[in-house]
Coordinates of C-alpha atoms in Angstrom, one line a residue:
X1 CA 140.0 102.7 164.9
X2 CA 137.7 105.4 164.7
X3 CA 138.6 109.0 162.9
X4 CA 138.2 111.8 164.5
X5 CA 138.6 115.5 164.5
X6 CA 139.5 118.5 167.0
X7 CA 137.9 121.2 167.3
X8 CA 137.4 124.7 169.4
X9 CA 135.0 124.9 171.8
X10 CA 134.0 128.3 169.6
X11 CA 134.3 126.0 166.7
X12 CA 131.6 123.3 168.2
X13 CA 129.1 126.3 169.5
X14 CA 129.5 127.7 166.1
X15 CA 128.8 124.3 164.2
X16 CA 125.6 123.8 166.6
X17 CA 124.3 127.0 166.0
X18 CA 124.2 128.1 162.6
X19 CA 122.8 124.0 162.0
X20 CA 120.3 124.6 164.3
X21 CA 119.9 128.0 162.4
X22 CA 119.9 126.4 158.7
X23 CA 117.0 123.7 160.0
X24 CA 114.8 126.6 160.6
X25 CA 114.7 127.2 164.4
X26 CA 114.8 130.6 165.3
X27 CA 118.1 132.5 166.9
X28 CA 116.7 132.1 170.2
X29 CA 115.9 128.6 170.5
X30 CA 119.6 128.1 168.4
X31 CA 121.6 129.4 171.0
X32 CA 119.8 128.3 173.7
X33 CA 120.5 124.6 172.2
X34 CA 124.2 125.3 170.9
X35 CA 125.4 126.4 174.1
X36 CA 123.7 122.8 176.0
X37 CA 125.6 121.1 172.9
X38 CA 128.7 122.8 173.7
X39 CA 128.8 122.4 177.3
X40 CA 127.9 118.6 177.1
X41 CA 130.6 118.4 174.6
X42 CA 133.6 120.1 176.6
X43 CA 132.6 117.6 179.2
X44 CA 133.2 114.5 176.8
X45 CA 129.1 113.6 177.3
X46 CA 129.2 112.4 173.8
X47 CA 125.8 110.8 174.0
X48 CA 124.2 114.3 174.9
X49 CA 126.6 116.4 173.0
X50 CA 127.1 117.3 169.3
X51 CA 125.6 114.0 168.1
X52 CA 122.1 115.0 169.5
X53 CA 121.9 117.7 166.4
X54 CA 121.1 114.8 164.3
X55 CA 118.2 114.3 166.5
X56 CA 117.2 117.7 166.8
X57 CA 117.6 117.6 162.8
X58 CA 115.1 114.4 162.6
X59 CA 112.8 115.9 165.2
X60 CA 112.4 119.4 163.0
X61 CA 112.3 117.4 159.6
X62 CA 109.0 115.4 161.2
X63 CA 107.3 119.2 162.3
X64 CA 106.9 118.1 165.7
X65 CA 108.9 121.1 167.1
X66 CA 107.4 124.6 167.1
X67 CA 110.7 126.4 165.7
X68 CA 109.9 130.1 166.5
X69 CA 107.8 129.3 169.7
X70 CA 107.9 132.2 172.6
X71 CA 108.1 130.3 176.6
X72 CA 105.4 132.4 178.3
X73 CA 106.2 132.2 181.9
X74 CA 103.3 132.4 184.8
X75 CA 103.8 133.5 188.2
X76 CA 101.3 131.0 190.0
X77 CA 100.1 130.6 193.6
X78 CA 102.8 130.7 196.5
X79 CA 106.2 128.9 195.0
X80 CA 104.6 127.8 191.7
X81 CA 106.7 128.8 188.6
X82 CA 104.8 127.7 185.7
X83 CA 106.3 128.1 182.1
X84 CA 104.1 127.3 178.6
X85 CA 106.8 126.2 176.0
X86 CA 103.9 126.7 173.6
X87 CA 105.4 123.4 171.7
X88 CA 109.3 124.5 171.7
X89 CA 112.5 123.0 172.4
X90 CA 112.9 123.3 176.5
X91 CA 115.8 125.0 176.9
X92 CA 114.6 127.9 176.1
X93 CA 111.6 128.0 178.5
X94 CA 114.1 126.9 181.4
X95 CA 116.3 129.7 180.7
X96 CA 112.9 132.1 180.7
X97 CA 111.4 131.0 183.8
X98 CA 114.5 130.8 186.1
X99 CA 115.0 134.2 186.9
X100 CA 111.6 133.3 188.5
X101 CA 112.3 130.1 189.9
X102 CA 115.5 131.9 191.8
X103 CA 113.9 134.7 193.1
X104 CA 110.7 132.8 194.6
X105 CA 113.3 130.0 196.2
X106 CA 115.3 132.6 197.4
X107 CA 111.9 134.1 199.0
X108 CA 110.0 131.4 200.3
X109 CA 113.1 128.9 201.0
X110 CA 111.3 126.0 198.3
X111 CA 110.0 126.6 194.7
X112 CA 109.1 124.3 191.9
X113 CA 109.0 125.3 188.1
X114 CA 106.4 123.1 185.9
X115 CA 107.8 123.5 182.3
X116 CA 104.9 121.8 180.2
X117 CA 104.6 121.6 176.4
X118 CA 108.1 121.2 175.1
X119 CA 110.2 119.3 173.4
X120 CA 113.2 118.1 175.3
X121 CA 116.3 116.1 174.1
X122 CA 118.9 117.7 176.3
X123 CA 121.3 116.2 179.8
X124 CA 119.6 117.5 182.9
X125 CA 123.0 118.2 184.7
X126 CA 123.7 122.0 183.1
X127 CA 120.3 123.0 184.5
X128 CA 120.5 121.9 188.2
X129 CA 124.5 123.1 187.5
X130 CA 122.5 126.7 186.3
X131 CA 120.7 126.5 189.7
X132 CA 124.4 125.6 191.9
X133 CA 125.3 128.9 190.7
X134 CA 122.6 131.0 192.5
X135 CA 123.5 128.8 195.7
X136 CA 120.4 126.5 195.4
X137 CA 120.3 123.1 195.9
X138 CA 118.2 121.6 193.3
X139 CA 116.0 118.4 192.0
X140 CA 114.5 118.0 188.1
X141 CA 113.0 115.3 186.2
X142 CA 111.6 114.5 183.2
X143 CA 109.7 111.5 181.3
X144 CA 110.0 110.7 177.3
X145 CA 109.0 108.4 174.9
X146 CA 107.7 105.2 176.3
X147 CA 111.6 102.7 175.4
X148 CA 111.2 101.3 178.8
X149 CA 109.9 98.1 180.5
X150 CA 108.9 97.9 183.6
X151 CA 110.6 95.2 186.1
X152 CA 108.9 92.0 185.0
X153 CA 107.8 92.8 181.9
X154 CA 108.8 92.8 178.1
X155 CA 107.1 96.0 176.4
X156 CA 107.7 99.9 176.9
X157 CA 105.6 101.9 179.6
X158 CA 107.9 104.0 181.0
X159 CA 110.7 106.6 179.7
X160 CA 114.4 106.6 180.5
X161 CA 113.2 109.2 183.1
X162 CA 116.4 110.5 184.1
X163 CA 116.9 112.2 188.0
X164 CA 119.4 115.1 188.5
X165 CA 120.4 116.6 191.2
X166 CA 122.5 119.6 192.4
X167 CA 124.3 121.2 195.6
X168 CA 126.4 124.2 195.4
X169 CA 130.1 124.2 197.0
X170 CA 131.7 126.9 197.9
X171 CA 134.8 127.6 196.0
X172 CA 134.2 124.5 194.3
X173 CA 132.5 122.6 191.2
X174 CA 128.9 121.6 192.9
X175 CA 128.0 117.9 194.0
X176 CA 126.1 116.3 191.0
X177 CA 124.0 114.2 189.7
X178 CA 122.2 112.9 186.3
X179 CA 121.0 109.8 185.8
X180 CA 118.5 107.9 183.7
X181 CA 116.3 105.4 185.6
X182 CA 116.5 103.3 182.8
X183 CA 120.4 100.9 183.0
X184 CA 121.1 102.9 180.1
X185 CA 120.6 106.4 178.5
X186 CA 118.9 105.4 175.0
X187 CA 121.7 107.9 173.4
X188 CA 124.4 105.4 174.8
X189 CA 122.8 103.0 172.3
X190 CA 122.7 104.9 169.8
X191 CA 126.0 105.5 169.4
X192 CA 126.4 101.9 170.2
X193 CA 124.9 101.5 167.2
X194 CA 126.3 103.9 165.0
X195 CA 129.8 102.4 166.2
X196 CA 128.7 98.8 165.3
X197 CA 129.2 97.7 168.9
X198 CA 127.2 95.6 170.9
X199 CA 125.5 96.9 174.4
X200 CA 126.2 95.0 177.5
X201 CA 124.3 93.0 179.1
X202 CA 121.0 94.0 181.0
X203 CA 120.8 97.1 179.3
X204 CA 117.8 96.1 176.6
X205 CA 115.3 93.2 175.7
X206 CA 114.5 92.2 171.7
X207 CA 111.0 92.4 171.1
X208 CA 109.6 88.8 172.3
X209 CA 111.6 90.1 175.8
X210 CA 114.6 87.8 175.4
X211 CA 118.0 89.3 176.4
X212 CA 119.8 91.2 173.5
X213 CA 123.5 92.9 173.4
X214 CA 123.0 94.2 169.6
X215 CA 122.1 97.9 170.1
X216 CA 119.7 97.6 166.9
X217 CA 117.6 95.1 168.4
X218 CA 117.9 96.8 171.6
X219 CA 116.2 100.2 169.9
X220 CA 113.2 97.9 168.0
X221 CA 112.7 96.0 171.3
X222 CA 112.6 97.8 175.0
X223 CA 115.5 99.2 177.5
X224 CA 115.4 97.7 181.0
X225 CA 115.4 99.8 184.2
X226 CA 118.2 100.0 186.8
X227 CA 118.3 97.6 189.9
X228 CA 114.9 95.6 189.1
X229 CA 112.4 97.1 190.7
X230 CA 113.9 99.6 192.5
X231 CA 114.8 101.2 189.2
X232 CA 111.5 100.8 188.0
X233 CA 110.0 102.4 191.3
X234 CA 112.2 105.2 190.7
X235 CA 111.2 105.6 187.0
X236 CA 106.9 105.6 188.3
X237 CA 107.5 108.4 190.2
X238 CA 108.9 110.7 187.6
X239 CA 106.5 109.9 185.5
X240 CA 104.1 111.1 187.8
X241 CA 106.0 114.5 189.5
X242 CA 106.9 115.1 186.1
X243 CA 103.5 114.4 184.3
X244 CA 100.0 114.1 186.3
X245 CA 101.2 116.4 188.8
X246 CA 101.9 119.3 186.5
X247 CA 99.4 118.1 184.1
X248 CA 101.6 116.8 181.3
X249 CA 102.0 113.8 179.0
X250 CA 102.9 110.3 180.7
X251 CA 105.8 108.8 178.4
X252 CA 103.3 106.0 177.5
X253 CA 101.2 109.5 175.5
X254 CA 104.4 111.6 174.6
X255 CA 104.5 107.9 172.4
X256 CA 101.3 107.5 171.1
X257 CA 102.1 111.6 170.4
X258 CA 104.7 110.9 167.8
X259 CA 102.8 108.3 166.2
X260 CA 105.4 106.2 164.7
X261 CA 107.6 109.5 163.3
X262 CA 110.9 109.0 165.3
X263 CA 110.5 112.9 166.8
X264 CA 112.6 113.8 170.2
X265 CA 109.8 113.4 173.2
X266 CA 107.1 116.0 174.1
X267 CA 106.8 116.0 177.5
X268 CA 106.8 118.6 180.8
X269 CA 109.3 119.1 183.3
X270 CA 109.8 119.7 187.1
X271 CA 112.3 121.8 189.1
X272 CA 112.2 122.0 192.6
X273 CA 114.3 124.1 193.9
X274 CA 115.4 124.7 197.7
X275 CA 117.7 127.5 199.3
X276 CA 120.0 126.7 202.1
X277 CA 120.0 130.3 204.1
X278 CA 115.9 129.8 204.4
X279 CA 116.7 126.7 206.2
X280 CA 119.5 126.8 208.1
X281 CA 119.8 130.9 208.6
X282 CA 122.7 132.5 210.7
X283 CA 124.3 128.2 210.6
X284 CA 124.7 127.8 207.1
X285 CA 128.1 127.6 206.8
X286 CA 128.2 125.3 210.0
X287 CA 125.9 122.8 208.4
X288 CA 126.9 123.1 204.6
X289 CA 130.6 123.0 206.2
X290 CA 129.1 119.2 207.7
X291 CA 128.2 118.2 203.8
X292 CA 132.1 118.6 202.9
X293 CA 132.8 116.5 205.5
X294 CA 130.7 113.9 203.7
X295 CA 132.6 114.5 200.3
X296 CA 136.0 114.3 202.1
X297 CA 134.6 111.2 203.1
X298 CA 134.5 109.6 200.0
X299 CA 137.1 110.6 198.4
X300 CA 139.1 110.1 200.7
X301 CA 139.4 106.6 200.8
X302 CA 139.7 106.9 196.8
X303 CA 135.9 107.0 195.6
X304 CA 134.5 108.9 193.0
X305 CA 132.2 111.8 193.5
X306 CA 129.7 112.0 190.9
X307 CA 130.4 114.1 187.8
X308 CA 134.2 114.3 189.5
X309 CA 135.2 112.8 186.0
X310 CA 133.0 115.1 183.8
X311 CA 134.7 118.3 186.0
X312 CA 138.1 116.7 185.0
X313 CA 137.4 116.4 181.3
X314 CA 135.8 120.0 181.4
X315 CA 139.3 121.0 183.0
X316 CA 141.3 119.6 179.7
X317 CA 138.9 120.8 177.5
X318 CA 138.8 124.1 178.8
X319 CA 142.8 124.3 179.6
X320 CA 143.2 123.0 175.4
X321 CA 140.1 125.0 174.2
X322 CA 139.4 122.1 172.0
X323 CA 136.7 119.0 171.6
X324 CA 137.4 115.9 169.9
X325 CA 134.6 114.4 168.0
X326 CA 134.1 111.4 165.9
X327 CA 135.0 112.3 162.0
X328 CA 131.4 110.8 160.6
X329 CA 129.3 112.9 162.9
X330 CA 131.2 116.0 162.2
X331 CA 130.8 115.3 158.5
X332 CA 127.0 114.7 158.7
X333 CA 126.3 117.6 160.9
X334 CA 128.2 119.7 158.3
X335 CA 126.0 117.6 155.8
X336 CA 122.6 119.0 157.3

């Protein structure tokens, strides 16, 4: 059985911080990353929790991050938000340029932010969660490193390419989504991996494009999309909202960018952003009242809403004040 150790929420922002601190990042760009960490963490996202400081940590070692880098934000054309993340972690150049992004939505009724030139490691969730809160409904998407196979084929071309999406509730947690186009997040291997456990099936292909449940072959070979083609349909066109179309690296480049050093992915990202009132004026709360009728839908005949069980683990972590974490990767965060 795996050890493992409690902690305070405090306790894991803390941890995050002054290791993001110690690599060299500035405060900025520290807290912007420790509180992501800590939020993925009180919701038991383990994959895009705590344990991605030790990718952060690799990324910074190689010198492909800009640690002290200043978003500059642009205020383009009609409902164009664009933000420079001059060659910085994105989470700081998201939380820049959406005072922006909010006040053009809320505006013109539709806005998009471009966020190109960063470095992004981070769950897309907390940032169309950011958006809930101002009452917008919300789409983002972003490529990576090139770890996916198209349907069909045996070698990388596009990234995990993950999809989130948000709508506010009133008086409630918002309907959610993130998901990677690819069957599997490649942080779910990871930690596969580090757990010496094998993957299931369908999730990855060795390097000759045979089948593979060991999460080591799985990394040296290529991850496969979700549901065939339509996955891999899905994954194109993030690659190109998310790259041509803002005029950012394809996955396939953000690759041939690293060149072998095992940094995080350089990439851009898109938000488009959308605001209820413009569209549906004096009968919002008729027709947002018409959503819940769809949730009540679902759940009541005893489905699952999306992210319904990362709310609930957000409840107990938030009602304890605690996260539990595996004892190795709190011992080699404290090791960095």
């Amino acid at each position: 059985m795996t050890a493992t150790i409690t902690i305070t929420l405090d306790e894991a922002y803390n941890l995050a911080e002054k290791t993001f601190i110690k690599l060299g990042l500035s405060q900025e760009h520290a807290q912007a990353n420790a509180r992501l960490l800590q939020s993925c963490q009180r919701d038991e996202c383990d994959s895009h929790g705590l344990y991605r400081v030790l990718s952060c940590a690799q990324t910074i070692k190689t010198g492909a991050v800009v640690l002290d880098a200043e978003p500059e934000v642009e205020d383009r054309a009609g409902g164009i938000v664009a933000v420079d993340a001059k060659g910085g972690y994105s989470l700081l150049a998201l939380e820049k340029g959406l005072p922006m992004l909010v006040e053009k939505t809320r505006k013109l009724g539709i806005a998009a932010m471009a966020i190109n030139n960063c470095v992004h490691f981070s769950a897309l969730w907390p940032e169309v969660e950011m958006l809930a809160e101002h009452g917008l409904v919300s789409l983002t998407m972003v490529p990576s490193h090139s770890w996916v196979a198209p349907a069909g084929g045996k070698t990388g071309v596009f990234g995990t390419n993950p999809i989130a999406f948000g709508w506010p509730r009133a008086g409630k947690y918002p309907f959610v989504f993130d998901f990677a186009t690819s069957a599997a997040a490649r942080g779910e291997i990871e930690l596969h991996r580090r757990a010496g456990k094998p993957i299931p099936e369908g999730w990855a292909v060795d390097k000759d494009g045979a089948p593979t449940t060991d999460a080591q072959t799985a990394l040296e070979g290529a991850m496969l999309t979700f549901g065939g083609y339509k996955g891999s349909a899905l994954s194109a066109m993030v690659e190109l909202l998310a790259g041509p179309l803002i005029g950012d690296m394809l996955s396939l480049e953000s690759q041939e960018w690293d060149n072998g050093r095992g940094a995080t992915p350089k990439h851009g990202e898109i938000v488009i952003a959308f605001n209820p009132e413009s569209f549906l004026g004096a009968a919002m709360a008729e027709h947002m009242g018409r959503a819940e009728k769809m949730f009540s839908a679902i759940t009541g005949q005893g489905a699952r809403l999306p992210s319904q069980r990362r709310y609930e683990a957000r409840e107990r972590s938030l009602t304890n004040g605690t996260v539990t974490i595996p004892q190795k990767l709190y011992d080699d965060i404290r090791a960095l």
